[in-house]
């Protein structure tokens, strides 16, 4: 039997071997819930952590002018609020100036009242300058995050100084003194509150496209700080989009852990592949994504092996083709060599016969002339002529030998040209074979992708049908035996609809029962099919 879960975003469903059946239904129930964040499925095959999609940069598209979308009434209200805020700032500066200057001169050691007043003005003006810079940068969509910290610190210092100026000097506090110190700090606190609200309003007006970061509710931090920290850490590390997605992922892993304990007694006793979702939870993977990892790795290894076999077959085919072409070229080259040899032999034989004939004729002429002419002078002249003819014949014989050498040289050149032509033919064949192998590899990859997609769709349909059948059985509250009989019926349907196509040994192995019990299950399932049982979606 297998533990199977079909991730909604993975290409194929994982299969984890085990020998028991309790976890199968649990996994089917888990896979029935839609994935909280299907966009993260791309991280299975690439293994790097996913990068969340960031909103479009403000500079990439023109922004509307600040306040251009407000109506006349809204502009009037906004102008009134700004005027009242400026008035509130003036009131706060006036009150702070009076109280803080006197307190600084009397109790903080400033020697003159003018220096105390200058100190007060410096603090208040510094606060206004920092607030103006912060609001301006927020308006320009270039906020300075740490710039708010000195504003809060200086405003807190002003509140403390104002409150301290109302403290009694003798140390005896009354209710009125507490109320007075609180009243002295109300206006600065109110002013900084207005500034923060205004800053948030500007932020939302000039950057409406910025998405709000997913936050964990405070109540969860208080009720379960440890698990909440782990979930928050996973959200930040692996870019979970929403709090609901993180809660759903945490819930799935928790349910999966409980089901493993229920099936195997403890998580430690579970198979390694079944424990993958718990090991990969720290990396932001869902149960379905983690269970898909072994099958994805096996698919990649099988694809690599198939590619190697294809490469070896292509290389063998290229070697055979090269051998055939080499044999053909050798036959052609041998024919050319034999033709050149025959031509040289014919030329040489003709020259030798001609030289021999001329030499014999010269000898006969010399003998005849010697016998006919008795004069010594004439005989000597005839002898010189015969010798000259003989030398001419010898010269023609040497010329024939030279022609034979030339023919041999031409034959060697012909062999060289033949070898060059053969090399060019091999190169052209190699290029053609390389291109053909590349095209065949592309086609093989395409067919493999189509086959994998079809298999994944088929497994997804089967898993969905199985899930609906299990849900229907849950609603009907069937007994375990009835569930088993219906599952065997679905196995028969998957095997083609004929009971004899489903071996009893497969049923016994799937449910861990004896052959006789498996035979009873198949007979009961056959009866169910005969009565018209069909799972939903089949």
Short mmCIF file of C-alpha atoms in Angstrom, two decimals:
data_model
loop_
_atom_site.label_atom_id
_atom_site.label_comp_id
_atom_site.label_asym_id
_atom_site.label_seq_id
_atom_site.Cartn_x
_atom_site.Cartn_y
_atom_site.Cartn_z
CA UNK A 1 0.00 0.00 0.00
CA UNK A 2 1.15 3.57 -0.52
CA UNK A 3 0.86 6.86 1.28
CA UNK A 4 -0.15 9.30 -1.44
CA UNK A 5 -0.85 12.98 -1.44
CA UNK A 6 -1.49 15.01 -4.54
CA UNK A 7 -0.05 18.52 -4.24
CA UNK A 8 -2.19 20.99 -6.15
CA UNK A 9 0.83 22.67 -7.72
CA UNK A 10 3.31 19.83 -8.22
CA UNK A 11 3.62 18.15 -11.59
CA UNK A 12 3.18 14.64 -10.17
CA UNK A 13 1.93 13.06 -6.99
CA UNK A 14 4.46 11.43 -4.65
CA UNK A 15 4.29 7.79 -3.61
CA UNK A 16 5.81 6.75 -0.29
CA UNK A 17 6.00 2.98 0.33
CA UNK A 18 4.71 1.47 3.57
CA UNK A 19 2.87 -1.65 4.67
CA UNK A 20 -0.12 -0.18 6.50
CA UNK A 21 -3.33 1.54 5.45
CA UNK A 22 -4.29 4.03 8.15
CA UNK A 23 -2.38 6.99 6.83
CA UNK A 24 -3.79 6.76 3.29
CA UNK A 25 -7.19 8.18 4.16
CA UNK A 26 -5.58 10.85 6.31
CA UNK A 27 -3.39 11.98 3.43
CA UNK A 28 -6.37 12.06 1.13
CA UNK A 29 -8.19 14.31 3.59
CA UNK A 30 -5.15 16.55 3.86
CA UNK A 31 -4.81 16.82 0.07
CA UNK A 32 -8.52 17.68 -0.18
CA UNK A 33 -7.81 21.10 1.35
CA UNK A 34 -6.57 23.60 -1.28
CA UNK A 35 -2.95 24.66 -0.93
CA UNK A 36 -2.61 27.87 1.02
CA UNK A 37 -0.01 29.32 -1.31
CA UNK A 38 0.10 27.58 -4.74
CA UNK A 39 2.52 30.14 -6.17
CA UNK A 40 5.35 28.58 -4.15
CA UNK A 41 5.31 25.27 -6.04
CA UNK A 42 8.10 26.38 -8.37
CA UNK A 43 10.55 25.95 -5.53
CA UNK A 44 10.42 22.10 -5.76
CA UNK A 45 12.56 21.59 -8.87
CA UNK A 46 14.81 24.63 -8.63
CA UNK A 47 15.60 24.13 -4.85
CA UNK A 48 16.40 27.82 -4.29
CA UNK A 49 14.20 29.78 -1.93
CA UNK A 50 11.31 31.60 -3.63
CA UNK A 51 11.53 35.36 -4.05
CA UNK A 52 8.21 37.14 -3.31
CA UNK A 53 6.82 39.34 -6.00
CA UNK A 54 7.56 42.93 -5.10
CA UNK A 55 5.18 45.68 -6.05
CA UNK A 56 6.07 47.83 -9.01
CA UNK A 57 8.56 50.54 -8.19
CA UNK A 58 7.01 53.95 -7.76
CA UNK A 59 9.42 55.39 -10.30
CA UNK A 60 8.45 52.83 -12.97
CA UNK A 61 5.02 54.42 -13.58
CA UNK A 62 3.91 58.04 -13.28
CA UNK A 63 2.07 58.79 -10.05
CA UNK A 64 -0.83 61.22 -9.89
CA UNK A 65 -0.06 64.53 -8.29
CA UNK A 66 -0.65 64.54 -4.55
CA UNK A 67 -4.17 65.77 -3.87
CA UNK A 68 -5.22 65.71 -7.54
CA UNK A 69 -7.93 63.12 -6.83
CA UNK A 70 -9.55 65.12 -4.02
CA UNK A 71 -12.79 66.99 -4.53
CA UNK A 72 -13.13 70.66 -3.64
CA UNK A 73 -14.85 69.79 -0.37
CA UNK A 74 -12.12 67.34 0.55
CA UNK A 75 -9.41 69.89 -0.24
CA UNK A 76 -11.19 72.40 1.98
CA UNK A 77 -11.37 69.90 4.85
CA UNK A 78 -7.71 68.95 4.35
CA UNK A 79 -6.69 72.63 4.37
CA UNK A 80 -8.65 73.21 7.56
CA UNK A 81 -6.96 70.23 9.23
CA UNK A 82 -3.52 71.52 8.24
CA UNK A 83 -4.34 74.99 9.55
CA UNK A 84 -5.58 73.56 12.85
CA UNK A 85 -2.46 71.40 13.11
CA UNK A 86 -0.26 74.48 12.61
CA UNK A 87 -2.33 76.29 15.24
CA UNK A 88 -1.90 73.35 17.61
CA UNK A 89 1.85 73.41 16.99
CA UNK A 90 1.93 77.14 17.77
CA UNK A 91 -0.01 76.62 21.00
CA UNK A 92 2.30 73.82 22.01
CA UNK A 93 5.40 75.91 21.28
CA UNK A 94 4.04 78.83 23.26
CA UNK A 95 3.15 76.74 26.32
CA UNK A 96 6.36 74.73 26.11
CA UNK A 97 8.41 77.87 25.74
CA UNK A 98 6.97 79.45 28.87
CA UNK A 99 7.13 76.41 31.13
CA UNK A 100 10.32 74.74 29.92
CA UNK A 101 12.31 78.00 29.79
CA UNK A 102 11.43 78.82 33.40
CA UNK A 103 12.12 75.24 34.53
CA UNK A 104 15.47 75.16 32.72
CA UNK A 105 16.55 78.46 34.26
CA UNK A 106 15.42 77.63 37.79
CA UNK A 107 16.30 73.93 38.09
CA UNK A 108 18.48 72.78 35.20
CA UNK A 109 21.38 75.12 35.80
CA UNK A 110 21.09 77.54 32.87
CA UNK A 111 22.75 80.72 34.12
CA UNK A 112 20.44 83.20 32.45
CA UNK A 113 16.82 83.16 31.38
CA UNK A 114 17.87 84.05 27.82
CA UNK A 115 19.96 80.90 27.56
CA UNK A 116 17.11 78.81 28.95
CA UNK A 117 14.75 80.34 26.41
CA UNK A 118 17.25 79.70 23.62
CA UNK A 119 17.49 76.06 24.75
CA UNK A 120 13.70 75.73 24.65
CA UNK A 121 13.44 77.32 21.22
CA UNK A 122 16.21 75.03 19.92
CA UNK A 123 14.42 71.90 21.11
CA UNK A 124 11.03 72.97 19.70
CA UNK A 125 12.44 74.17 16.36
CA UNK A 126 14.49 70.98 16.07
CA UNK A 127 11.34 68.93 16.52
CA UNK A 128 9.53 70.95 13.83
CA UNK A 129 12.46 70.66 11.40
CA UNK A 130 12.69 66.89 11.87
CA UNK A 131 8.92 66.55 11.42
CA UNK A 132 9.01 68.67 8.25
CA UNK A 133 11.86 66.58 6.78
CA UNK A 134 10.07 63.33 7.65
CA UNK A 135 6.79 64.48 6.05
CA UNK A 136 8.60 65.79 2.97
CA UNK A 137 10.49 62.52 2.38
CA UNK A 138 7.28 60.56 2.91
CA UNK A 139 5.57 62.79 0.33
CA UNK A 140 8.43 62.08 -2.12
CA UNK A 141 8.05 58.32 -1.50
CA UNK A 142 11.60 58.20 -0.08
CA UNK A 143 10.92 57.83 3.66
CA UNK A 144 13.77 57.72 6.17
CA UNK A 145 12.69 55.03 8.62
CA UNK A 146 15.03 55.93 11.47
CA UNK A 147 14.18 59.65 11.13
CA UNK A 148 11.08 59.19 13.32
CA UNK A 149 13.14 57.99 16.28
CA UNK A 150 14.75 61.38 17.16
CA UNK A 151 11.32 63.02 16.72
CA UNK A 152 9.84 60.69 19.32
CA UNK A 153 12.80 61.11 21.64
CA UNK A 154 12.76 64.91 21.50
CA UNK A 155 8.98 65.00 21.85
CA UNK A 156 9.25 62.69 24.87
CA UNK A 157 11.90 64.95 26.33
CA UNK A 158 9.59 67.96 25.83
CA UNK A 159 6.73 66.11 27.51
CA UNK A 160 8.98 65.20 30.46
CA UNK A 161 10.26 68.78 30.78
CA UNK A 162 6.73 70.20 30.64
CA UNK A 163 5.50 67.70 33.21
CA UNK A 164 8.52 68.32 35.45
CA UNK A 165 7.90 72.06 35.37
CA UNK A 166 4.60 71.43 37.19
CA UNK A 167 6.13 69.15 39.86
CA UNK A 168 6.08 70.53 43.44
CA UNK A 169 9.40 71.74 44.80
CA UNK A 170 8.87 70.53 48.39
CA UNK A 171 8.41 66.89 47.31
CA UNK A 172 4.89 66.52 48.75
CA UNK A 173 2.67 65.37 45.87
CA UNK A 174 -1.07 65.86 45.82
CA UNK A 175 -3.74 64.79 43.36
CA UNK A 176 -3.71 68.24 41.86
CA UNK A 177 0.05 67.98 41.24
CA UNK A 178 -0.40 64.74 39.31
CA UNK A 179 -3.19 66.28 37.26
CA UNK A 180 -1.02 69.33 36.58
CA UNK A 181 1.96 67.31 35.37
CA UNK A 182 -0.34 65.35 33.09
CA UNK A 183 -1.92 68.54 31.76
CA UNK A 184 1.50 70.02 30.92
CA UNK A 185 2.30 67.03 28.72
CA UNK A 186 -1.08 66.76 26.94
CA UNK A 187 -0.44 69.33 24.18
CA UNK A 188 2.96 67.91 23.00
CA UNK A 189 1.51 64.39 23.09
CA UNK A 190 -1.52 65.55 21.10
CA UNK A 191 0.72 67.31 18.58
CA UNK A 192 2.94 64.28 17.91
CA UNK A 193 -0.21 62.12 17.56
CA UNK A 194 -1.55 64.47 14.88
CA UNK A 195 1.82 64.38 13.09
CA UNK A 196 1.89 60.56 13.03
CA UNK A 197 -1.67 60.40 11.70
CA UNK A 198 -0.78 62.95 9.02
CA UNK A 199 2.31 60.96 8.09
CA UNK A 200 0.23 57.78 7.68
CA UNK A 201 -2.29 59.71 5.53
CA UNK A 202 0.49 60.97 3.24
CA UNK A 203 1.93 57.45 3.04
CA UNK A 204 -1.40 55.99 1.91
CA UNK A 205 -2.03 58.81 -0.53
CA UNK A 206 1.30 58.76 -2.37
CA UNK A 207 1.93 54.99 -2.23
CA UNK A 208 -1.42 53.22 -2.55
CA UNK A 209 0.20 50.28 -4.39
CA UNK A 210 2.37 49.19 -1.44
CA UNK A 211 1.02 45.99 0.08
CA UNK A 212 0.62 45.67 3.81
CA UNK A 213 3.00 43.17 5.33
CA UNK A 214 1.34 40.09 6.77
CA UNK A 215 1.27 40.34 10.57
CA UNK A 216 0.57 37.84 13.29
CA UNK A 217 -2.20 38.93 15.68
CA UNK A 218 -1.10 39.99 19.15
CA UNK A 219 -3.51 37.53 20.76
CA UNK A 220 -1.65 34.61 19.20
CA UNK A 221 1.69 35.92 20.51
CA UNK A 222 0.19 36.06 24.01
CA UNK A 223 -1.54 32.68 23.91
CA UNK A 224 1.20 30.58 22.21
CA UNK A 225 4.50 32.49 22.00
CA UNK A 226 6.73 29.51 21.12
CA UNK A 227 4.77 28.06 18.16
CA UNK A 228 3.88 31.58 17.04
CA UNK A 229 7.55 32.54 16.83
CA UNK A 230 8.28 29.45 14.72
CA UNK A 231 5.40 30.29 12.39
CA UNK A 232 6.44 33.97 12.17
CA UNK A 233 10.02 32.93 11.39
CA UNK A 234 8.77 30.69 8.58
CA UNK A 235 6.67 33.56 7.19
CA UNK A 236 9.67 35.89 7.05
CA UNK A 237 12.23 33.36 5.78
CA UNK A 238 10.13 31.83 3.02
CA UNK A 239 7.91 34.79 2.04
CA UNK A 240 4.48 33.45 2.97
CA UNK A 241 2.02 35.97 1.59
CA UNK A 242 -0.58 36.08 4.35
CA UNK A 243 -1.11 35.10 7.95
CA UNK A 244 -3.89 32.74 6.86
CA UNK A 245 -1.44 30.91 4.58
CA UNK A 246 1.01 30.48 7.45
CA UNK A 247 -1.76 29.21 9.79
CA UNK A 248 -2.97 26.74 7.14
CA UNK A 249 0.57 25.45 6.55
CA UNK A 250 1.16 25.08 10.31
CA UNK A 251 -2.16 23.27 10.71
CA UNK A 252 -1.36 20.85 7.87
CA UNK A 253 2.01 19.93 9.38
CA UNK A 254 0.44 19.48 12.82
CA UNK A 255 -2.30 17.20 11.47
CA UNK A 256 0.26 15.24 9.46
CA UNK A 257 2.42 14.72 12.57
CA UNK A 258 -0.59 13.47 14.56
CA UNK A 259 -1.55 11.06 11.78
CA UNK A 260 2.00 9.67 11.62
CA UNK A 261 1.94 9.07 15.38
CA UNK A 262 -1.46 7.40 15.05
CA UNK A 263 -0.22 5.11 12.29
CA UNK A 264 3.31 4.24 13.46
CA UNK A 265 3.14 4.89 17.20
CA UNK A 266 5.72 7.70 16.93
CA UNK A 267 7.21 9.86 14.22
CA UNK A 268 10.57 8.14 14.71
CA UNK A 269 9.15 4.80 13.52
CA UNK A 270 7.80 6.28 10.27
CA UNK A 271 9.69 5.69 6.97
CA UNK A 272 12.15 8.35 5.86
CA UNK A 273 10.01 9.48 2.92
CA UNK A 274 6.94 9.79 5.17
CA UNK A 275 8.91 12.09 7.53
CA UNK A 276 9.93 14.45 4.73
CA UNK A 277 7.06 16.96 5.32
CA UNK A 278 8.15 17.40 8.95
CA UNK A 279 11.83 17.81 8.01
CA UNK A 280 11.07 20.30 5.22
CA UNK A 281 8.54 22.32 7.24
CA UNK A 282 11.33 24.65 8.41
CA UNK A 283 11.96 25.53 4.74
CA UNK A 284 8.38 26.61 4.05
CA UNK A 285 7.29 23.53 2.04
CA UNK A 286 3.79 22.16 2.42
CA UNK A 287 3.01 18.49 3.04
CA UNK A 288 2.23 17.89 -0.64
CA UNK A 289 5.37 19.67 -1.86
CA UNK A 290 7.62 17.73 0.51
CA UNK A 291 6.07 14.38 -0.45
CA UNK A 292 6.62 15.26 -4.12
CA UNK A 293 10.39 15.69 -3.68
CA UNK A 294 11.44 11.98 -3.91
CA UNK A 295 9.45 11.41 -7.08
CA UNK A 296 10.82 14.58 -8.64
CA UNK A 297 14.37 13.46 -7.86
CA UNK A 298 13.67 10.00 -9.34
CA UNK A 299 12.20 11.59 -12.46
CA UNK A 300 15.27 13.76 -12.93
CA UNK A 301 17.56 10.75 -12.48
CA UNK A 302 15.48 8.68 -14.92
CA UNK A 303 15.55 11.52 -17.45
CA UNK A 304 19.33 11.67 -17.10
CA UNK A 305 19.62 7.92 -17.64
CA UNK A 306 17.33 8.09 -20.69
CA UNK A 307 19.40 10.94 -22.13
CA UNK A 308 22.60 8.93 -21.64
CA UNK A 309 21.08 5.88 -23.36
CA UNK A 310 19.88 8.05 -26.24
CA UNK A 311 23.35 9.57 -26.56
CA UNK A 312 24.97 6.12 -26.63
CA UNK A 313 22.49 4.91 -29.26
CA UNK A 314 23.11 8.02 -31.37
CA UNK A 315 26.88 7.54 -31.07
CA UNK A 316 26.58 3.89 -32.13
CA UNK A 317 24.47 4.93 -35.10
CA UNK A 318 27.02 7.57 -36.07
CA UNK A 319 29.87 5.05 -35.79
CA UNK A 320 28.03 2.60 -38.05
CA UNK A 321 27.32 5.32 -40.59
CA UNK A 322 30.94 6.47 -40.54
CA UNK A 323 32.12 2.88 -41.07
CA UNK A 324 29.82 2.47 -44.09
CA UNK A 325 30.99 5.71 -45.64
CA UNK A 326 34.64 4.84 -45.01
CA UNK A 327 34.14 1.47 -46.72
CA UNK A 328 32.52 3.14 -49.73
CA UNK A 329 35.34 5.72 -49.93
CA UNK A 330 37.97 2.95 -49.70
CA UNK A 331 36.32 1.06 -52.58
CA UNK A 332 36.25 4.22 -54.69
CA UNK A 333 39.87 5.02 -53.86
CA UNK A 334 41.01 1.47 -54.76
CA UNK A 335 39.22 1.74 -58.12
CA UNK A 336 40.91 5.06 -58.90
CA UNK A 337 44.32 3.61 -57.98
CA UNK A 338 43.80 0.55 -60.21
CA UNK A 339 42.75 2.78 -63.11
CA UNK A 340 45.86 4.97 -62.70
CA UNK A 341 48.10 1.90 -62.57
CA UNK A 342 46.54 0.48 -65.74
CA UNK A 343 47.01 3.80 -67.54
CA UNK A 344 50.68 4.03 -66.49
CA UNK A 345 51.31 0.40 -67.46
CA UNK A 346 49.77 0.95 -70.89
CA UNK A 347 51.81 4.11 -71.50
CA UNK A 348 55.04 2.42 -70.39
CA UNK A 349 54.48 -0.70 -72.56
CA UNK A 350 53.82 1.41 -75.68
CA UNK A 351 57.02 3.44 -75.17
CA UNK A 352 59.11 0.30 -74.60
CA UNK A 353 57.79 -1.47 -77.74
CA UNK A 354 58.37 1.60 -79.90
CA UNK A 355 61.94 2.02 -78.60
CA UNK A 356 62.72 -1.67 -79.18
CA UNK A 357 61.35 -1.57 -82.72
CA UNK A 358 63.35 1.52 -83.59
CA UNK A 359 66.48 -0.01 -82.06
CA UNK A 360 66.06 -3.24 -84.14
CA UNK A 361 65.48 -1.24 -87.29
CA UNK A 362 68.61 0.81 -86.63
CA UNK A 363 70.66 -2.35 -86.07
CA UNK A 364 69.38 -3.95 -89.29
CA UNK A 365 70.09 -0.78 -91.22
CA UNK A 366 73.59 -0.58 -89.80
CA UNK A 367 74.32 -4.22 -90.77
CA UNK A 368 72.96 -3.75 -94.26
CA UNK A 369 74.93 -0.62 -94.81
CA UNK A 370 78.07 -2.31 -93.51
CA UNK A 371 77.70 -5.25 -95.85
CA UNK A 372 76.75 -3.09 -98.88
CA UNK A 373 79.33 -0.41 -98.53
CA UNK A 374 82.86 -1.61 -98.36
CA UNK A 375 84.33 1.76 -98.11
CA UNK A 376 85.72 2.34 -94.71
CA UNK A 377 84.67 5.97 -94.64
CA UNK A 378 81.14 5.27 -95.65
CA UNK A 379 80.92 2.37 -93.18
CA UNK A 380 82.24 4.56 -90.43
CA UNK A 381 79.68 7.24 -91.24
CA UNK A 382 76.92 4.69 -91.26
CA UNK A 383 78.14 3.36 -87.92
CA UNK A 384 78.01 6.83 -86.42
CA UNK A 385 74.47 7.26 -87.66
CA UNK A 386 73.50 3.92 -86.17
CA UNK A 387 75.09 4.91 -82.88
CA UNK A 388 73.17 8.17 -82.97
CA UNK A 389 69.95 6.30 -83.64
CA UNK A 390 70.74 3.95 -80.80
CA UNK A 391 71.31 6.90 -78.44
CA UNK A 392 68.04 8.43 -79.60
CA UNK A 393 66.26 5.16 -78.82
CA UNK A 394 67.88 5.08 -75.39
CA UNK A 395 66.79 8.71 -74.84
CA UNK A 396 63.20 7.81 -75.74
CA UNK A 397 63.37 4.88 -73.32
CA UNK A 398 64.52 7.21 -70.54
CA UNK A 399 61.69 9.61 -71.48
CA UNK A 400 59.27 6.70 -71.12
CA UNK A 401 60.68 6.00 -67.67
CA UNK A 402 60.25 9.68 -66.80
CA UNK A 403 56.63 9.50 -68.01
CA UNK A 404 56.15 6.43 -65.80
CA UNK A 405 57.48 8.38 -62.81
CA UNK A 406 55.13 11.25 -63.65
CA UNK A 407 52.21 8.80 -63.79
CA UNK A 408 53.21 7.43 -60.37
CA UNK A 409 53.30 10.99 -59.02
CA UNK A 410 49.84 11.63 -60.46
CA UNK A 411 48.57 8.42 -58.85
CA UNK A 412 49.95 9.56 -55.46
CA UNK A 413 48.26 12.95 -55.95
CA UNK A 414 45.00 11.18 -56.76
CA UNK A 415 45.27 9.18 -53.52
CA UNK A 416 45.88 12.40 -51.58
CA UNK A 417 42.83 14.03 -53.17
CA UNK A 418 40.79 10.93 -52.36
CA UNK A 419 41.84 11.04 -48.72
CA UNK A 420 41.00 14.79 -48.54
CA UNK A 421 37.57 14.09 -50.04
CA UNK A 422 37.03 11.30 -47.51
CA UNK A 423 37.97 13.62 -44.63
CA UNK A 424 35.54 16.26 -45.90
CA UNK A 425 32.84 13.61 -46.22
CA UNK A 426 33.45 12.46 -42.62
CA UNK A 427 33.26 16.05 -41.36
CA UNK A 428 30.03 16.69 -43.24
CA UNK A 429 28.58 13.40 -41.93
CA UNK A 430 29.60 14.33 -38.39
CA UNK A 431 27.90 17.73 -38.69
CA UNK A 432 24.75 16.18 -40.11
CA UNK A 433 24.70 13.50 -37.38
CA UNK A 434 25.20 16.14 -34.67
CA UNK A 435 22.30 18.21 -35.97
CA UNK A 436 20.12 15.10 -36.27
CA UNK A 437 21.00 14.03 -32.71
CA UNK A 438 20.17 17.51 -31.43
CA UNK A 439 16.79 17.47 -33.17
CA UNK A 440 16.10 13.95 -31.87
CA UNK A 441 17.03 15.03 -28.33
CA UNK A 442 14.67 18.04 -28.54
CA UNK A 443 11.88 15.80 -29.82
CA UNK A 444 12.57 13.24 -27.08
CA UNK A 445 12.42 15.94 -24.41
CA UNK A 446 9.13 17.20 -25.83
CA UNK A 447 7.63 13.69 -25.87
CA UNK A 448 8.88 13.07 -22.31
CA UNK A 449 7.31 16.34 -21.14
CA UNK A 450 3.99 15.47 -22.81
CA UNK A 451 4.07 11.97 -21.29
CA UNK A 452 4.85 13.34 -17.82
CA UNK A 453 2.06 15.91 -18.10
CA UNK A 454 -0.46 13.29 -19.23
CA UNK A 455 0.60 10.98 -16.38
CA UNK A 456 0.32 13.80 -13.86
CA UNK A 457 -3.17 14.70 -15.10
CA UNK A 458 -4.25 11.07 -14.92
CA UNK A 459 -2.90 10.71 -11.37
CA UNK A 460 -4.57 13.96 -10.36
CA UNK A 461 -7.93 12.76 -11.73
CA UNK A 462 -7.52 9.43 -9.95
CA UNK A 463 -6.61 11.12 -6.67
CA UNK A 464 -9.58 13.50 -6.97
CA UNK A 465 -11.95 10.60 -7.64
CA UNK A 466 -10.51 8.71 -4.67
CA UNK A 467 -10.90 11.77 -2.45
CA UNK A 468 -14.54 12.26 -3.43
CA UNK A 469 -15.23 8.58 -2.85
CA UNK A 470 -13.67 8.73 0.63
CA UNK A 471 -15.67 11.87 1.44
CA UNK A 472 -18.87 10.13 0.33
CA UNK A 473 -18.00 7.15 2.54
CA UNK A 474 -17.35 9.50 5.46
CA UNK A 475 -20.75 11.12 4.95
CA UNK A 476 -22.39 7.71 4.71
CA UNK A 477 -20.54 6.55 7.89
CA UNK A 478 -19.66 3.21 6.38
CA UNK A 479 -17.88 0.54 8.35
CA UNK A 480 -14.20 -0.30 7.66
CA UNK A 481 -15.23 -3.47 5.86
CA UNK A 482 -17.64 -1.59 3.59
CA UNK A 483 -14.96 1.02 2.89
CA UNK A 484 -12.52 -1.77 1.96
CA UNK A 485 -15.04 -3.38 -0.39
CA UNK A 486 -15.67 -0.07 -2.14
CA UNK A 487 -11.98 0.59 -2.44
CA UNK A 488 -11.49 -2.83 -4.08
CA UNK A 489 -14.34 -1.91 -6.44
CA UNK A 490 -12.48 1.27 -7.40
CA UNK A 491 -9.35 -0.81 -7.97
CA UNK A 492 -11.33 -3.07 -10.34
CA UNK A 493 -12.59 -0.01 -12.21
CA UNK A 494 -9.04 1.27 -12.44
CA UNK A 495 -7.92 -2.13 -13.83
CA UNK A 496 -10.44 -1.92 -16.69
CA UNK A 497 -13.71 -2.84 -15.00
CA UNK A 498 -13.25 -6.62 -15.12
CA UNK A 499 -12.68 -8.45 -11.78
CA UNK A 500 -10.37 -11.00 -13.39
CA UNK A 501 -8.03 -8.16 -14.45
CA UNK A 502 -7.31 -7.45 -10.77
CA UNK A 503 -5.23 -10.32 -9.29
CA UNK A 504 -6.17 -11.47 -5.81
CA UNK A 505 -2.51 -11.24 -4.81
CA UNK A 506 -2.59 -7.49 -5.49
CA UNK A 507 -5.62 -7.10 -3.22
CA UNK A 508 -3.95 -9.17 -0.48
CA UNK A 509 -0.74 -7.15 -0.73
CA UNK A 510 -2.60 -3.82 -0.81
CA UNK A 511 -4.58 -4.50 2.38
CA UNK A 512 -2.17 -6.87 4.16
CA UNK A 513 -4.69 -9.72 4.39
CA UNK A 514 -4.71 -13.36 3.43
CA UNK A 515 -5.59 -14.63 -0.05
CA UNK A 516 -8.93 -15.98 1.08
CA UNK A 517 -9.93 -12.68 2.66
CA UNK A 518 -8.75 -10.85 -0.46
CA UNK A 519 -10.91 -13.18 -2.58
CA UNK A 520 -13.93 -12.33 -0.40
CA UNK A 521 -13.17 -8.60 -0.83
CA UNK A 522 -13.00 -8.95 -4.60
CA UNK A 523 -16.22 -10.97 -4.72
CA UNK A 524 -18.03 -8.36 -2.60
CA UNK A 525 -16.63 -5.57 -4.79
CA UNK A 526 -17.81 -7.41 -7.91
CA UNK A 527 -21.29 -7.63 -6.41
CA UNK A 528 -21.21 -3.88 -5.66
CA UNK A 529 -20.27 -3.10 -9.26
CA UNK A 530 -23.02 -5.40 -10.50
CA UNK A 531 -25.51 -3.50 -8.30
CA UNK A 532 -24.51 -0.26 -10.00
CA UNK A 533 -21.89 1.19 -7.63
CA UNK A 534 -19.87 3.87 -9.31
CA UNK A 535 -17.69 6.42 -7.45
CA UNK A 536 -18.45 10.06 -8.05
CA UNK A 537 -16.57 11.47 -11.04
CA UNK A 538 -16.08 8.09 -12.83
#
